[in-house]
Coordinates of C-alpha atoms in Angstrom, one line a residue:
X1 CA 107.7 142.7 88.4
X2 CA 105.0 145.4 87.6
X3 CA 102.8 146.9 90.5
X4 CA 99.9 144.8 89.9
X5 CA 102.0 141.5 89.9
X6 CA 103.7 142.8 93.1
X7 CA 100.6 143.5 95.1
X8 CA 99.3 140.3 94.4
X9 CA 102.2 138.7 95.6
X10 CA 102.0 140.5 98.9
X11 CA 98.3 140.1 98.9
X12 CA 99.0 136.5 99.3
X13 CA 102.0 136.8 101.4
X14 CA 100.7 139.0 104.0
X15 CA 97.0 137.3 103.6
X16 CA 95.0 140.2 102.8
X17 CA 92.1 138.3 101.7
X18 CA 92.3 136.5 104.8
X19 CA 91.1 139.3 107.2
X20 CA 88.6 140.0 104.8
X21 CA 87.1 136.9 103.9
X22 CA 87.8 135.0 106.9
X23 CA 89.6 132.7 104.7
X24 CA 92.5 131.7 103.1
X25 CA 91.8 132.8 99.5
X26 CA 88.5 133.3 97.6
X27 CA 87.3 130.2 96.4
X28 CA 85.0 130.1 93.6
X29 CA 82.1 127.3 93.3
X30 CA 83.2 123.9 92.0
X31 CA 86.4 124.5 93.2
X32 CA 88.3 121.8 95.3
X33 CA 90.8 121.7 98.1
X34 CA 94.1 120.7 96.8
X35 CA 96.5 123.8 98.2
X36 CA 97.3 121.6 101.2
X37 CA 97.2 117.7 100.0
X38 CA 98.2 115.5 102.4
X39 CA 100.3 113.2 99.6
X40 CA 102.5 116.4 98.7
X41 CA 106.2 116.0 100.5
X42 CA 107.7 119.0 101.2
X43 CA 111.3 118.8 102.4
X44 CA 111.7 118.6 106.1
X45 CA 115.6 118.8 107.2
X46 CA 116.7 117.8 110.7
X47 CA 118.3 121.1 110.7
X48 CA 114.7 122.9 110.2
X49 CA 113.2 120.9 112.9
X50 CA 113.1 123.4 116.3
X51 CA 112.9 121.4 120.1
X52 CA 109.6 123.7 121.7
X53 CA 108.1 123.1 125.0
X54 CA 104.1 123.1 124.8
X55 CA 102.3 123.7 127.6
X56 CA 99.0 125.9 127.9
X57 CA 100.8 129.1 127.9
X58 CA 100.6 129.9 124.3
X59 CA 103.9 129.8 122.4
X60 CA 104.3 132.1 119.9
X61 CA 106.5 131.0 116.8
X62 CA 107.7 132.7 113.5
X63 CA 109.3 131.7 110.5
X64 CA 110.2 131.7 106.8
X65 CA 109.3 128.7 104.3
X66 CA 109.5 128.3 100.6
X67 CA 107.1 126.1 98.7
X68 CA 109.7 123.2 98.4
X69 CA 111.5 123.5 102.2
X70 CA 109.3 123.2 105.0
X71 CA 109.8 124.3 109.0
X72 CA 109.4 121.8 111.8
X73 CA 108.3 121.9 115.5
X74 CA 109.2 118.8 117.8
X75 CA 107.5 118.8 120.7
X76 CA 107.0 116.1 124.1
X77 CA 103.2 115.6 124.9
X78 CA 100.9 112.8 126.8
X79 CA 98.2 110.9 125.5
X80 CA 94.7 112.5 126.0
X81 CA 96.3 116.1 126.0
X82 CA 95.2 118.6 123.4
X83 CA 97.1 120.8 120.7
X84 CA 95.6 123.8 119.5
X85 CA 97.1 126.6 117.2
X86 CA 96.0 130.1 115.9
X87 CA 97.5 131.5 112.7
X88 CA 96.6 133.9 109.9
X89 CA 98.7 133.4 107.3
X90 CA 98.1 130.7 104.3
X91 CA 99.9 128.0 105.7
X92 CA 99.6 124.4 105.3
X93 CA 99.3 122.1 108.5
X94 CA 100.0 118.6 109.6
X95 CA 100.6 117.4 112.7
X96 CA 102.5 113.6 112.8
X97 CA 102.5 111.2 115.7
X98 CA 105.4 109.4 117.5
X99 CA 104.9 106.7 115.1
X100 CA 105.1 108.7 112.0
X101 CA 100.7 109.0 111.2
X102 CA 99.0 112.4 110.3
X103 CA 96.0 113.1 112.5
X104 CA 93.4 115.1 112.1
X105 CA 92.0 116.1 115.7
X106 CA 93.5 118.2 118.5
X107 CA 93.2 115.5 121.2
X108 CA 96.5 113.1 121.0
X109 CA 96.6 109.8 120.9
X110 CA 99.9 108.5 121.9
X111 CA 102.5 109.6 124.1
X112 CA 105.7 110.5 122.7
X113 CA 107.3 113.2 120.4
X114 CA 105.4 115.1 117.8
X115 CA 106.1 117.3 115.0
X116 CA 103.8 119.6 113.7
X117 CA 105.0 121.1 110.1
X118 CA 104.7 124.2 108.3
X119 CA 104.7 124.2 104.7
X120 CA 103.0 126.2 102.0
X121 CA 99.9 125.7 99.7
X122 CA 101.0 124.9 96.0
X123 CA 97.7 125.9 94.9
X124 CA 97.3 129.4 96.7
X125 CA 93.2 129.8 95.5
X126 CA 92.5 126.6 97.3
X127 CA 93.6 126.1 101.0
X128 CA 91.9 125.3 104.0
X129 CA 92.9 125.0 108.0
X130 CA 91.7 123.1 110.6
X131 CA 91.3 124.4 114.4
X132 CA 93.9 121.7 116.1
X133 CA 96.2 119.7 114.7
X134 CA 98.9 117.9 115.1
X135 CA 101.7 118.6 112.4
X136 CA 101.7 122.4 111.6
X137 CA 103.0 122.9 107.5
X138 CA 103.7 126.0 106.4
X139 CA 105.0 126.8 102.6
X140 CA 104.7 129.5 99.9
X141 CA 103.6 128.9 96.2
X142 CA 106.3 131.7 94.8
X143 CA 109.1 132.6 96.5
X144 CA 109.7 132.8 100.3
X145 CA 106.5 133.5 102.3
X146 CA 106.8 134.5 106.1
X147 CA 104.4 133.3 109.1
X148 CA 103.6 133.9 112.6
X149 CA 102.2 130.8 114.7
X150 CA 100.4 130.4 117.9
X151 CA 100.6 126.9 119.5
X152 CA 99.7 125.6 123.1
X153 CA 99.4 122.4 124.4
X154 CA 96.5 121.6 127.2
X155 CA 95.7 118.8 129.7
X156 CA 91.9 117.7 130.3
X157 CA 91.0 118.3 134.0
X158 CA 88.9 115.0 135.3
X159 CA 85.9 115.9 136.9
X160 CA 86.1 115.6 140.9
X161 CA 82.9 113.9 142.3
X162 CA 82.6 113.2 146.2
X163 CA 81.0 110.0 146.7
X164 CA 78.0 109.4 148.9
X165 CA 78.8 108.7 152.6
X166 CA 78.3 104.8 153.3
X167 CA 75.2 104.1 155.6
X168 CA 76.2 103.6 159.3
X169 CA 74.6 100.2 160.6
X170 CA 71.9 100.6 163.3
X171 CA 70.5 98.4 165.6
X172 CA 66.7 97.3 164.4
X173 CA 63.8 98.5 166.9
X174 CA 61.2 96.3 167.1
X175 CA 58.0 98.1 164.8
X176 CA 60.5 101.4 164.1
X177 CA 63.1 101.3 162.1
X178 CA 66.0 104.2 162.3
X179 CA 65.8 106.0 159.1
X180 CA 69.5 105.8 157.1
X181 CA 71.2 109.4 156.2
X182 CA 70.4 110.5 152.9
X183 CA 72.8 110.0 150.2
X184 CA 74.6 113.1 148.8
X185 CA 74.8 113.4 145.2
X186 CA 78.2 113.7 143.3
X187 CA 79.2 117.3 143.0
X188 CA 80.5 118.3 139.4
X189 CA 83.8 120.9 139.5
X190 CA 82.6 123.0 136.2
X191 CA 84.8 124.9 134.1
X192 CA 84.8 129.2 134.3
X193 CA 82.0 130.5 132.3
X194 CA 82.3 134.2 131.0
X195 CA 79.3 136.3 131.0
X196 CA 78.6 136.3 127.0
X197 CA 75.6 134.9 125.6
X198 CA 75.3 133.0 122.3
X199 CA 72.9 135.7 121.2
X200 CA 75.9 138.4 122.1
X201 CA 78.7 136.4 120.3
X202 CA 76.5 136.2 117.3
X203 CA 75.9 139.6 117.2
X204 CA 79.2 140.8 117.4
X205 CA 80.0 138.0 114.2
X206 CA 77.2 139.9 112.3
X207 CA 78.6 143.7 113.2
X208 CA 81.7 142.7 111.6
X209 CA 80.5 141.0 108.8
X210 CA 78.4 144.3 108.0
X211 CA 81.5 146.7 108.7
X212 CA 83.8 144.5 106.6
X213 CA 82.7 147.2 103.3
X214 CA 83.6 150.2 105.2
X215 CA 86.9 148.7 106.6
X216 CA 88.4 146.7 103.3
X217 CA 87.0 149.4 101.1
X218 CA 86.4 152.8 100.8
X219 CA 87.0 154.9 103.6
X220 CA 88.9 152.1 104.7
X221 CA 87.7 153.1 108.6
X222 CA 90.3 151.7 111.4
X223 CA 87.7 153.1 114.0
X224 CA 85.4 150.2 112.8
X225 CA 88.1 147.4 113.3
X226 CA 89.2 149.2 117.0
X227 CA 85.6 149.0 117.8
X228 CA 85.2 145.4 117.1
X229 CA 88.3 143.7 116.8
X230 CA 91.5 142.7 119.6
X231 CA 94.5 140.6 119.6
X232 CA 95.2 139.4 116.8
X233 CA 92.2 140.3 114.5
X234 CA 92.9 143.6 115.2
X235 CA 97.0 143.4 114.7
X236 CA 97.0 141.6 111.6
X237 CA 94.5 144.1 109.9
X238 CA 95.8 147.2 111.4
X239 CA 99.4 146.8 110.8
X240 CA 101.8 148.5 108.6
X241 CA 101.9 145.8 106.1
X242 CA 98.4 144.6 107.1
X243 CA 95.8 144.0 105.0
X244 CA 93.9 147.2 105.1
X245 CA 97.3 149.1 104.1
X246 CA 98.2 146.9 101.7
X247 CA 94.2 147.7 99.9
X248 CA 95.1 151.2 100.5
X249 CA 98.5 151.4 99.2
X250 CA 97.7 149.8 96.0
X251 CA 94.5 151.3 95.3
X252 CA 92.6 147.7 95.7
X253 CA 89.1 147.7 97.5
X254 CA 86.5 145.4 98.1
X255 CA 82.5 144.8 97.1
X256 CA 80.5 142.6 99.1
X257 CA 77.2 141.7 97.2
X258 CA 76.1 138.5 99.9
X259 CA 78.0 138.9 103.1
X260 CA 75.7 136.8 106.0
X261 CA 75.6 134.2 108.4
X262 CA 73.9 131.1 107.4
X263 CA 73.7 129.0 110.8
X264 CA 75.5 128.5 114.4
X265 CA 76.3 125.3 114.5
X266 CA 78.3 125.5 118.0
X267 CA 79.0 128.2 121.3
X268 CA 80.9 128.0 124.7
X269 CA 81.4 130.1 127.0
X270 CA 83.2 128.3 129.4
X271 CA 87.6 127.7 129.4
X272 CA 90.2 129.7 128.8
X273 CA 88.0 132.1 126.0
X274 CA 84.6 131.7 124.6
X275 CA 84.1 131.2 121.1
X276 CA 81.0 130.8 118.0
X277 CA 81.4 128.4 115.6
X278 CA 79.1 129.6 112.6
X279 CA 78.9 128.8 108.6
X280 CA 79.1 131.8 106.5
X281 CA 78.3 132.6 102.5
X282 CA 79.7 135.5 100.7
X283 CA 80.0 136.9 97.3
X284 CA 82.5 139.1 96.9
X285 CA 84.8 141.0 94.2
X286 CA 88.5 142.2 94.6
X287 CA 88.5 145.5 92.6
X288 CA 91.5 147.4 91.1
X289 CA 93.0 149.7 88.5
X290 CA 93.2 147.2 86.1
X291 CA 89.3 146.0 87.1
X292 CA 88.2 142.9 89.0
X293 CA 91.3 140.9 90.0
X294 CA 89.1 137.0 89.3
X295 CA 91.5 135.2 91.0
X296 CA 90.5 136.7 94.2
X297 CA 86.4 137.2 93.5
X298 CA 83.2 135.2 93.8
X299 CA 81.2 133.5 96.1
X300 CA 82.6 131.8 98.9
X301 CA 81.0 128.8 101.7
X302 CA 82.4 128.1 104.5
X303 CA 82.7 127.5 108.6
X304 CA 84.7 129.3 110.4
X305 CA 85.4 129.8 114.5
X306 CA 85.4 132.7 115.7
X307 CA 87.1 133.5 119.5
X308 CA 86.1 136.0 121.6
X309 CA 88.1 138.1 124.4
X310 CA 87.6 141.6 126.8
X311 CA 88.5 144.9 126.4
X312 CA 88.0 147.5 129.1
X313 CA 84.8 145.6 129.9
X314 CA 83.8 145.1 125.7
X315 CA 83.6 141.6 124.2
X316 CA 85.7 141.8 120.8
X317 CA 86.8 139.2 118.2
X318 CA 89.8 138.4 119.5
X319 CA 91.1 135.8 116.5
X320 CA 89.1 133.7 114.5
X321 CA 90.1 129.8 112.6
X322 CA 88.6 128.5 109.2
X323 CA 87.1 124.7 110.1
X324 CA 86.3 123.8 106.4

């Protein structure tokens, strides 16, 4: 295998264009989603199937798949509760029910066991995620292709309301009535808010977007991805075999011709970690030795969530999930 060949084997692998596209591969226009198609079977053993116990402490999961053997995770959960996951590798997800359907939304439906499956795309240029899902697939087009997963599994608090207080009966005065108490109104128990605004989340979105040229290219600057970036974000472009060394290593960069946010279509401040759902456009081009790598260039659509978590005081991205 030459060097070229190699490093785009471990581009895909260890998702460089991930970080840097906040995707899972460069898609050009026209193209369609097929990477991940629902009526592709990938073989599931029992022996590849692991027991896990979800709750909303977030379990963290890694593994090794192959494009024909996928890796399984069985796990007990209630109607009405809620799976989430966070990954960023180019994995293929699908979560089945108790009685064997794929779903497509985080909240549950039945109670019973799940398995979410990990397999990997067969087409690596076209891939998508989803935010929640049930069945998590992960598989690799060549080869063996490695993956680190995030799961939890949450239960929807009802909202406490104290009723009004029932009117005690009074005797009737003759001309002067007695006047009744006043009725309280239901009090709503509201989830945590954190003290980001929409207009600060969206800000911090754009910053990144505008450092990604200094950060995936030329001078590839680390002090730019500290400054913006923790958790995850931040591990998965920093590390060793990261995307930014990987670019580096092999003397791969990235151009940015359109790089902006397009619209906001959603924003929460409130639970466990606020986040910005926004649609982004790009046009970008993977550049080499050898000269534009086309696989990997062009202009790219897309939504993408993006969470958000403190550090010493300063709102970073902490991880961010590709909607469609």
């Amino acid at each position: 295998m030459n060097k070229l060949t190699l490093g785009l084997t471990l581009l895909l692998t260890y998702g460089c264009s991930q970080p840097i596209l906040n995707s899972r591969s460069v898609i050009a226009p026209g193209t369609t989603v097929s990477g991940c198609s629902e009526t592709f079977k990938v073989n599931l053993n029992q022996q590849n199937i692991t027991e896990v116990g979800l709750n909303e402490q977030t379990l963290v999961k890694s593994g090794r798949v192959t494009a024909t053997e996928a890796v399984g995770y069985r796990f007990d959960a209630e109607s009405g509760q809620i799976l989430t996951y966070t990954t960023n590798d180019d994995i293929c997800i699908v979560v089945y029910t108790p009685d064997n359907r794929i779903i497509s939304s985080g909240k549950l439906p039945v109670s019973g066991k799940y398995i979410l499956e990990v397999s990997a795309p067969q087409n690596h240029r076209v891939f998508g995620l989803g935010m929640s899902l049930y069945l998590l697939q992960v598989s690799a087009p060549q080869g063996i292709r490695a993956f680190n997963l995030s799961m939890s599994l949450t239960t929807p608090q009802p909202i406490a309301v104290n009723p009004p207080p029932t009117p005690t009966p009074t005797p009737v005065q003759t001309q002067q009535p007695r006047p009744q108490p006043p009725r309280v109104s239901p009090r709503r128990v509201s989830q945590p808010v954190h003290n980001i605004s929409e207009d600060e989340a969206l800000q911090i979105v754009q910053s990144w977007y505008e450092a990604k040229p200094q950060i995936f290219g030329p001078p590839y600057d680390l002090d730019l991805v500290d400054q913006l970036a923790t958790g995850n974000l931040y591990y998965n472009t920093t590390k060793d075999d990261g995307s930014v060394a990987w670019l580096r290593d092999n003397n791969f960069y990235y151009t940015y011709t359109t790089s902006e946010i397009t619209d906001v279509e959603e924003f929460s401040n409130s639970g466990t970690r606020p986040y910005i759902k926004v649609r982004i456009f790009e046009e970008l081009y993977l550049e080499g030795e050898q000269g534009i790598d086309k696989k990997n260039s062009g202009s790219y659509r897309g939504t993408f969530t993006y969470v958000f978590a403190q550090e010493n005081g300063v709102w970073k991205i902490y991880d961010y999930n590709k909607v469609n």
